[in-house]
Tab-separated table of C-alpha atoms and ligand atoms in Angstrom:
chain	number	residue	atom	x	y	z
W	14	MET	CA	18.498	11.223	-4.109
W	15	LEU	CA	15.780	8.832	-5.279
W	16	ILE	CA	12.427	8.307	-3.583
W	17	LEU	CA	10.602	5.127	-4.549
W	18	GLY	CA	7.079	6.438	-4.214
W	19	GLY	CA	3.403	5.828	-4.783
W	20	THR	CA	2.322	6.792	-1.255
W	21	GLY	CA	1.340	9.901	0.684
W	22	GLU	CA	4.520	9.557	2.755
W	23	ALA	CA	6.634	9.594	-0.406
W	24	ARG	CA	4.937	12.807	-1.539
W	25	ALA	CA	5.417	14.363	1.912
W	26	LEU	CA	9.103	13.407	1.859
W	27	ALA	CA	9.559	14.929	-1.605
W	28	ALA	CA	7.930	18.130	-0.345
W	29	ALA	CA	10.127	18.207	2.786
W	30	LEU	CA	13.295	17.692	0.737
W	31	ASP	CA	12.247	20.221	-1.878
W	32	ALA	CA	12.672	22.844	0.823
W	33	GLN	CA	16.248	21.681	1.652
W	34	PRO	CA	19.036	23.555	-0.096
W	35	GLY	CA	21.460	21.487	-2.147
W	36	VAL	CA	19.294	18.364	-2.324
W	37	GLU	CA	18.180	17.123	-5.725
W	38	VAL	CA	15.294	14.692	-5.555
W	39	ILE	CA	13.767	12.347	-8.111
W	40	SER	CA	10.512	10.581	-7.208
W	41	SER	CA	9.749	7.322	-8.960
W	42	LEU	CA	6.248	5.958	-9.613
W	43	ALA	CA	5.358	2.574	-11.035
W	44	GLY	CA	2.715	4.014	-13.360
W	45	ARG	CA	-0.038	1.681	-12.175
W	46	VAL	CA	-2.869	4.191	-11.710
W	47	THR	CA	-4.217	6.630	-14.251
W	48	ASP	CA	-3.975	10.226	-13.075
W	49	PRO	CA	-1.706	9.593	-10.050
W	50	ALA	CA	-1.214	12.191	-7.311
W	51	LEU	CA	2.171	13.643	-8.242
W	52	PRO	CA	4.862	14.728	-5.785
W	53	VAL	CA	6.545	18.090	-6.097
W	54	GLY	CA	9.822	18.141	-7.990
W	55	GLN	CA	11.238	15.773	-10.575
W	56	VAL	CA	9.248	12.600	-11.300
W	57	ARG	CA	9.995	9.513	-13.379
W	58	ILE	CA	7.317	6.936	-14.152
W	59	GLY	CA	7.579	3.213	-14.963
W	60	GLY	CA	9.475	0.118	-13.838
W	61	PHE	CA	13.277	0.023	-13.930
W	62	GLY	CA	13.531	-3.460	-15.402
W	63	GLY	CA	14.185	-5.592	-12.332
W	64	VAL	CA	17.172	-5.504	-9.976
W	65	ALA	CA	19.685	-5.029	-12.793
W	66	GLY	CA	17.706	-2.135	-14.261
W	67	LEU	CA	17.400	-0.380	-10.911
W	68	SER	CA	21.065	-0.901	-10.151
W	69	TYR	CA	21.998	0.548	-13.549
W	70	TYR	CA	19.641	3.505	-13.026
W	71	LEU	CA	21.186	4.338	-9.631
W	72	SER	CA	24.694	4.340	-11.069
W	73	ASP	CA	23.753	6.094	-14.291
W	74	GLU	CA	21.868	8.890	-12.516
W	75	LYS	CA	24.610	9.117	-9.859
W	76	ILE	CA	22.022	8.662	-7.100
W	77	GLU	CA	23.621	9.106	-3.677
W	78	ALA	CA	20.814	7.783	-1.450
W	79	VAL	CA	17.540	5.905	-1.909
W	80	VAL	CA	14.449	6.052	0.282
W	81	ASP	CA	11.996	3.267	-0.388
W	82	ALA	CA	8.705	4.934	0.550
W	83	THR	CA	6.536	2.486	-1.392
W	84	HIS	CA	3.337	0.924	-0.103
W	85	PRO	CA	3.770	-1.745	2.615
W	86	PHE	CA	2.435	-4.365	0.163
W	87	ALA	CA	4.738	-3.398	-2.718
W	88	ALA	CA	7.107	-6.221	-1.751
W	89	THR	CA	8.781	-6.748	-5.124
W	90	ILE	CA	10.200	-3.252	-5.565
W	91	THR	CA	11.276	-3.264	-1.901
W	92	ALA	CA	13.133	-6.562	-2.416
W	93	HIS	CA	14.690	-5.220	-5.627
W	94	ALA	CA	15.904	-2.049	-3.901
W	95	ALA	CA	17.430	-4.099	-1.070
W	96	VAL	CA	19.711	-5.787	-3.627
W	97	ALA	CA	20.191	-3.014	-6.205
W	98	ALA	CA	21.117	-0.195	-3.800
W	99	PRO	CA	24.064	-2.014	-2.171
W	100	ASP	CA	25.054	-3.216	-5.650
W	101	ALA	CA	25.300	0.395	-6.787
W	102	GLY	CA	26.985	1.501	-3.531
W	103	CYS	CA	23.928	3.531	-2.511
W	104	PRO	CA	22.708	3.907	1.079
W	105	LEU	CA	19.085	2.710	1.352
W	106	LEU	CA	16.381	3.445	3.899
W	107	ILE	CA	12.820	2.129	4.078
W	108	LEU	CA	10.132	4.624	5.118
W	109	ARG	CA	7.115	2.580	6.150
W	110	ARG	CA	4.099	3.839	8.062
W	111	PRO	CA	3.137	1.695	11.084
W	112	GLY	CA	0.504	-1.002	10.661
W	113	TRP	CA	-2.951	-0.741	12.233
W	114	ARG	CA	-3.556	-1.951	15.783
W	115	GLU	CA	-6.678	-3.717	16.968
W	116	SER	CA	-8.533	-1.942	19.767
W	117	GLY	CA	-11.520	-2.585	22.028
W	118	GLY	CA	-14.642	-3.559	20.084
W	119	ASP	CA	-12.715	-4.705	17.001
W	120	ARG	CA	-13.382	-8.195	15.653
W	121	TRP	CA	-10.302	-8.860	13.541
W	122	THR	CA	-8.880	-12.093	12.229
W	123	ARG	CA	-5.319	-11.714	10.969
W	124	VAL	CA	-4.273	-13.847	8.010
W	125	PRO	CA	-0.810	-14.136	6.448
W	126	ASP	CA	-1.786	-13.345	2.850
W	127	ILE	CA	-4.627	-12.738	0.411
W	128	VAL	CA	-4.973	-16.443	-0.438
W	129	ALA	CA	-5.645	-17.204	3.233
W	130	ALA	CA	-8.155	-14.328	3.334
W	131	ALA	CA	-10.050	-15.769	0.357
W	132	ALA	CA	-10.102	-19.253	1.897
W	133	LEU	CA	-11.419	-17.896	5.197
W	134	VAL	CA	-14.166	-15.871	3.527
W	135	ALA	CA	-15.224	-18.690	1.184
W	136	ALA	CA	-15.587	-21.078	4.142
W	137	GLY	CA	-17.730	-18.584	6.092
W	138	PRO	CA	-21.511	-18.161	6.176
W	139	PRO	CA	-23.266	-16.528	3.197
W	140	GLY	CA	-23.384	-12.736	3.171
W	141	THR	CA	-21.812	-9.671	1.579
W	142	ILE	CA	-18.041	-9.264	1.621
W	143	PHE	CA	-16.520	-5.779	1.325
W	144	LEU	CA	-13.151	-6.157	-0.426
W	145	THR	CA	-10.706	-3.242	-0.205
W	146	THR	CA	-7.566	-5.207	-1.047
W	147	GLY	CA	-6.985	-3.718	-4.492
W	148	ARG	CA	-7.897	-4.575	-8.053
W	149	ARG	CA	-4.979	-6.952	-8.592
W	150	ASP	CA	-5.985	-9.251	-5.737
W	151	LEU	CA	-9.434	-10.218	-7.024
W	152	ALA	CA	-8.595	-13.448	-8.836
W	153	VAL	CA	-8.331	-15.485	-5.625
W	154	PHE	CA	-11.997	-14.667	-4.914
W	155	ALA	CA	-13.166	-15.598	-8.421
W	156	GLY	CA	-14.258	-19.124	-7.503
W	157	ASP	CA	-16.610	-18.011	-4.717
W	158	TRP	CA	-20.230	-18.226	-5.884
W	159	SER	CA	-21.674	-18.294	-2.379
W	160	HIS	CA	-21.018	-14.663	-1.400
W	161	ASP	CA	-21.863	-11.232	-2.755
W	162	TYR	CA	-18.842	-8.976	-3.060
W	163	VAL	CA	-18.629	-5.204	-2.885
W	164	VAL	CA	-15.232	-4.308	-4.347
W	165	ARG	CA	-13.700	-0.844	-4.062
W	166	THR	CA	-10.742	0.061	-6.275
W	167	VAL	CA	-9.094	3.209	-7.629
W	168	ASP	CA	-9.086	2.064	-11.268
W	169	PRO	CA	-11.374	-0.574	-12.830
W	170	PRO	CA	-10.113	-4.128	-12.336
W	171	THR	CA	-9.148	-6.426	-15.199
W	172	GLY	CA	-8.835	-10.210	-15.113
W	173	ALA	CA	-10.701	-12.725	-12.969
W	174	GLN	CA	-13.165	-11.278	-10.452
W	175	PRO	CA	-15.732	-12.561	-7.962
W	176	PRO	CA	-18.804	-13.630	-9.974
W	177	ARG	CA	-21.325	-11.777	-7.780
W	178	MET	CA	-19.611	-8.390	-7.596
W	179	THR	CA	-20.647	-4.750	-7.202
W	180	LEU	CA	-17.798	-2.401	-8.159
W	181	LEU	CA	-17.206	0.967	-6.489
W	182	LEU	CA	-14.513	3.220	-7.969
W	183	ASP	CA	-13.074	5.596	-5.378
W	184	ARG	CA	-9.681	6.623	-4.040
W	185	GLY	CA	-10.439	8.188	-0.660
W	186	PRO	CA	-9.782	9.669	1.782
W	187	TYR	CA	-12.886	8.332	3.514
W	188	SER	CA	-14.878	9.436	6.565
W	189	VAL	CA	-16.238	7.203	9.319
W	190	GLU	CA	-19.751	8.471	8.539
W	191	GLY	CA	-19.370	7.648	4.852
W	192	GLU	CA	-17.923	4.207	5.523
W	193	THR	CA	-20.657	3.437	8.069
W	194	ALA	CA	-23.314	4.403	5.532
W	195	LEU	CA	-21.635	2.222	2.901
W	196	LEU	CA	-21.450	-0.831	5.199
W	197	ARG	CA	-25.124	-0.351	6.067
W	198	GLN	CA	-26.258	0.279	2.480
W	199	HIS	CA	-24.668	-2.943	1.225
W	200	ASN	CA	-25.479	-4.916	4.373
W	201	VAL	CA	-21.813	-5.900	4.652
W	202	SER	CA	-21.147	-8.968	6.797
W	203	VAL	CA	-17.321	-9.097	6.528
W	204	LEU	CA	-14.682	-6.488	5.614
W	205	VAL	CA	-11.446	-7.718	4.011
W	206	THR	CA	-8.501	-5.313	4.038
W	207	LYS	CA	-4.726	-5.294	3.870
W	208	ASP	CA	-2.883	-3.901	6.891
W	209	SER	CA	-1.887	-0.823	4.922
W	210	GLY	CA	-1.762	1.466	7.963
W	211	GLY	CA	-2.148	5.231	7.799
W	212	ALA	CA	-5.073	7.583	8.233
W	213	MET	CA	-6.314	7.811	4.663
W	214	THR	CA	-8.163	4.468	4.549
W	215	MET	CA	-8.574	3.855	8.290
W	216	ALA	CA	-12.192	5.068	8.578
W	217	LYS	CA	-13.548	1.700	7.394
W	218	LEU	CA	-12.068	0.054	10.507
W	219	ALA	CA	-13.860	2.466	12.835
W	220	ALA	CA	-17.067	1.935	10.870
W	221	ALA	CA	-16.706	-1.857	11.123
W	222	ARG	CA	-16.078	-1.524	14.875
W	223	GLY	CA	-19.184	0.632	15.290
W	224	LEU	CA	-21.377	-1.855	13.449
W	225	ALA	CA	-19.651	-4.974	14.935
W	226	VAL	CA	-18.677	-6.106	11.419
W	227	PRO	CA	-15.843	-8.687	11.510
W	228	VAL	CA	-12.615	-7.766	9.702
W	229	VAL	CA	-10.210	-10.084	7.890
W	230	MET	CA	-6.860	-8.281	8.128
W	231	VAL	CA	-4.149	-9.376	5.686
W	232	ASP	CA	-0.717	-9.089	7.302
W	233	ARG	CA	2.125	-7.231	5.600
W	234	PRO	CA	4.827	-9.103	3.728
W	235	PRO	CA	8.118	-9.168	5.680
W	236	LEU	CA	10.714	-6.450	5.116
W	237	PRO	CA	14.302	-7.201	4.069
W	238	VAL	CA	16.095	-7.636	7.413
W	239	GLU	CA	19.311	-5.915	6.380
W	240	VAL	CA	17.743	-2.511	5.590
W	241	GLY	CA	17.085	0.275	8.112
W	242	VAL	CA	13.430	1.240	8.593
W	243	VAL	CA	11.845	4.460	9.852
W	244	GLU	CA	8.154	5.226	10.295
W	245	THR	CA	7.999	8.974	9.770
W	246	VAL	CA	8.960	11.498	7.117
W	247	ASP	CA	10.905	13.501	9.729
W	248	ALA	CA	13.007	10.456	10.569
W	249	ALA	CA	13.732	9.895	6.872
W	250	VAL	CA	14.850	13.521	6.490
W	251	GLN	CA	17.049	13.075	9.578
W	252	TRP	CA	18.616	9.936	8.047
W	253	LEU	CA	19.446	11.855	4.896
W	254	VAL	CA	21.171	14.484	6.979
W	255	SER	CA	23.193	11.818	8.835
W	256	PRO	CA	23.004	8.499	6.898
W	257	GLY	CA	23.361	5.355	9.005
W	258	SER	CA	21.386	6.768	11.930
W	259	ALA	CA	18.312	4.542	11.324
W	260	GLU	CA	17.834	1.268	13.168
W	261	GLY	CA	18.309	-1.847	11.036
J	12	LIG	P1	5.499	-4.295	-6.563
J	12	LIG	O1	4.639	-5.486	-6.785
J	12	LIG	O2	6.387	-4.275	-5.387
J	12	LIG	O3	6.424	-4.028	-7.840
J	12	LIG	C1	6.195	-4.620	-9.111
J	12	LIG	C2	7.055	-3.894	-10.123
J	12	LIG	O4	6.548	-2.579	-10.339
J	12	LIG	C3	8.483	-3.699	-9.673
J	12	LIG	O5	9.255	-4.846	-9.910
J	12	LIG	C4	8.894	-2.490	-10.485
J	12	LIG	O6	9.133	-2.859	-11.840
J	12	LIG	C5	7.637	-1.660	-10.508
J	12	LIG	N1	7.563	-0.660	-9.433
J	12	LIG	C6	6.916	-0.755	-8.239
J	12	LIG	N2	7.013	0.383	-7.552
J	12	LIG	C7	7.747	1.224	-8.318
J	12	LIG	C8	8.168	2.573	-8.179
J	12	LIG	N3	7.853	3.302	-7.073
J	12	LIG	N4	8.907	3.124	-9.181
J	12	LIG	C9	9.203	2.409	-10.293
J	12	LIG	N5	8.824	1.135	-10.497
J	12	LIG	C10	8.099	0.560	-9.526
J	12	LIG	O7	4.628	-2.977	-6.576
J	12	LIG	P2	3.024	-2.821	-6.565
J	12	LIG	O8	2.479	-3.491	-5.360
J	12	LIG	O9	2.557	-3.159	-7.927
J	12	LIG	O10	2.909	-1.252	-6.350
J	12	LIG	C11	3.211	-0.377	-7.416
J	12	LIG	C12	3.217	1.036	-6.890
J	12	LIG	O11	1.950	1.349	-6.347
J	12	LIG	C13	4.256	1.274	-5.810
J	12	LIG	O12	4.897	2.480	-6.121
J	12	LIG	C14	3.456	1.379	-4.530
J	12	LIG	O13	4.006	2.279	-3.629
J	12	LIG	C15	2.083	1.832	-5.030
J	12	LIG	N6	0.957	1.283	-4.249
J	12	LIG	C16	0.832	-0.050	-4.062
J	12	LIG	C17	-0.235	-0.538	-3.317
J	12	LIG	C18	-0.381	-2.022	-3.045
J	12	LIG	O14	-1.346	-2.395	-2.360
J	12	LIG	N7	0.519	-2.870	-3.522
J	12	LIG	C19	-1.160	0.354	-2.789
J	12	LIG	C20	-1.010	1.723	-3.004
J	12	LIG	C21	0.062	2.180	-3.747
J	12	LIG	P3	10.621	-3.195	-12.363
J	12	LIG	O15	10.946	-4.548	-11.823
J	12	LIG	O16	10.477	-3.139	-13.839
J	12	LIG	O17	11.528	-2.131	-11.822
C-alpha cells in the first residue's frame, strides 16, 4: 500500500503497518524540506507528475490501497489522489487530524484563506504580526509596510516576503512556556496560523490565549466529498483490514 505522507500521522501509520505481517508499505514524500523526518520502511521522494503520473505509479507499482495522510493544507496532492486512485482501481482513504477548536479566552477570527488573512492583518492597527503559515505563503504579505513581521519556518523562505521581517528557523515541537516567551519577546500583537490541528504546533494557541493575543485562523481547504475520511491512525489501520468501513 501507499501512504502519501509528510506528517506525523503518516509516520505513525507507517510504523503501525510495519508491524503487520504481509503488508508492504511505501511512504511518499514531496521532497519540500531538507532533512525530512523519515518514516520507517520504504520511502520514495518527489512529485509523481500530476494526476496522470500518480495514476501510472499506482498501476505500475501494483498498489492495492492508498492512504492520503498529507497535511490538511496540501490540497493539490489530495485532489490528485481523489482522481488518480479510482482511475487506477485503488481504494483511497484520507487520514486527517481534526482541526483546532476555539475555547474560552481565545480571540480568534476565522478566515477562508491566506489572502483573506493578509487583507485582515494589513487593515489592522500597527504592531507585530507572528506568521506561522509557512514559507510559501509569504508573498501575500509582501506589500505590507505598516507592520513588523516575525516569520517562523522550517527552511529559509525564497521569493517575496514582508519588507519588515524577522525570520526564525525552527520546526517544533513547541512548549507553551517557549511560545509565551517568544510572543512577549517580540511584543506580538496578532498571531496568524493555519488550522493545521494536532499537538505539535498547538502551544502557540495556548500562549496567545494566556496573553490575550488575537489569532487569525486560516480555515482548511475543503476535502474531496467522494473520499472516506478518518481522523486517527487506528481507524486507518482498521480500514486497511476491512476496506470500505470508513465514512464518506
Ligand atoms: P500540495 O500543494 O498539495 O502538492 C503540490 C505537489 O507536490 C503535488 O501536486 C505533488 O506533485 C507533490 N506532492 C505533495 N505531497 C506529496 C507527497 N506526499 N508525495 C509525493 N508528491 C507530493 O502539497 P504541499 O502543500 O506543497 O505539501 C507538500 C508536502 O508537505 C506534503 O507531503 C504535505 O503533507 C507536507 N506538508 C505540507 C504542509 C502545508 O502547510 N502545506 C505542512 C506540513 C507538511 P506532483 O503533481 O508532481 O505529483
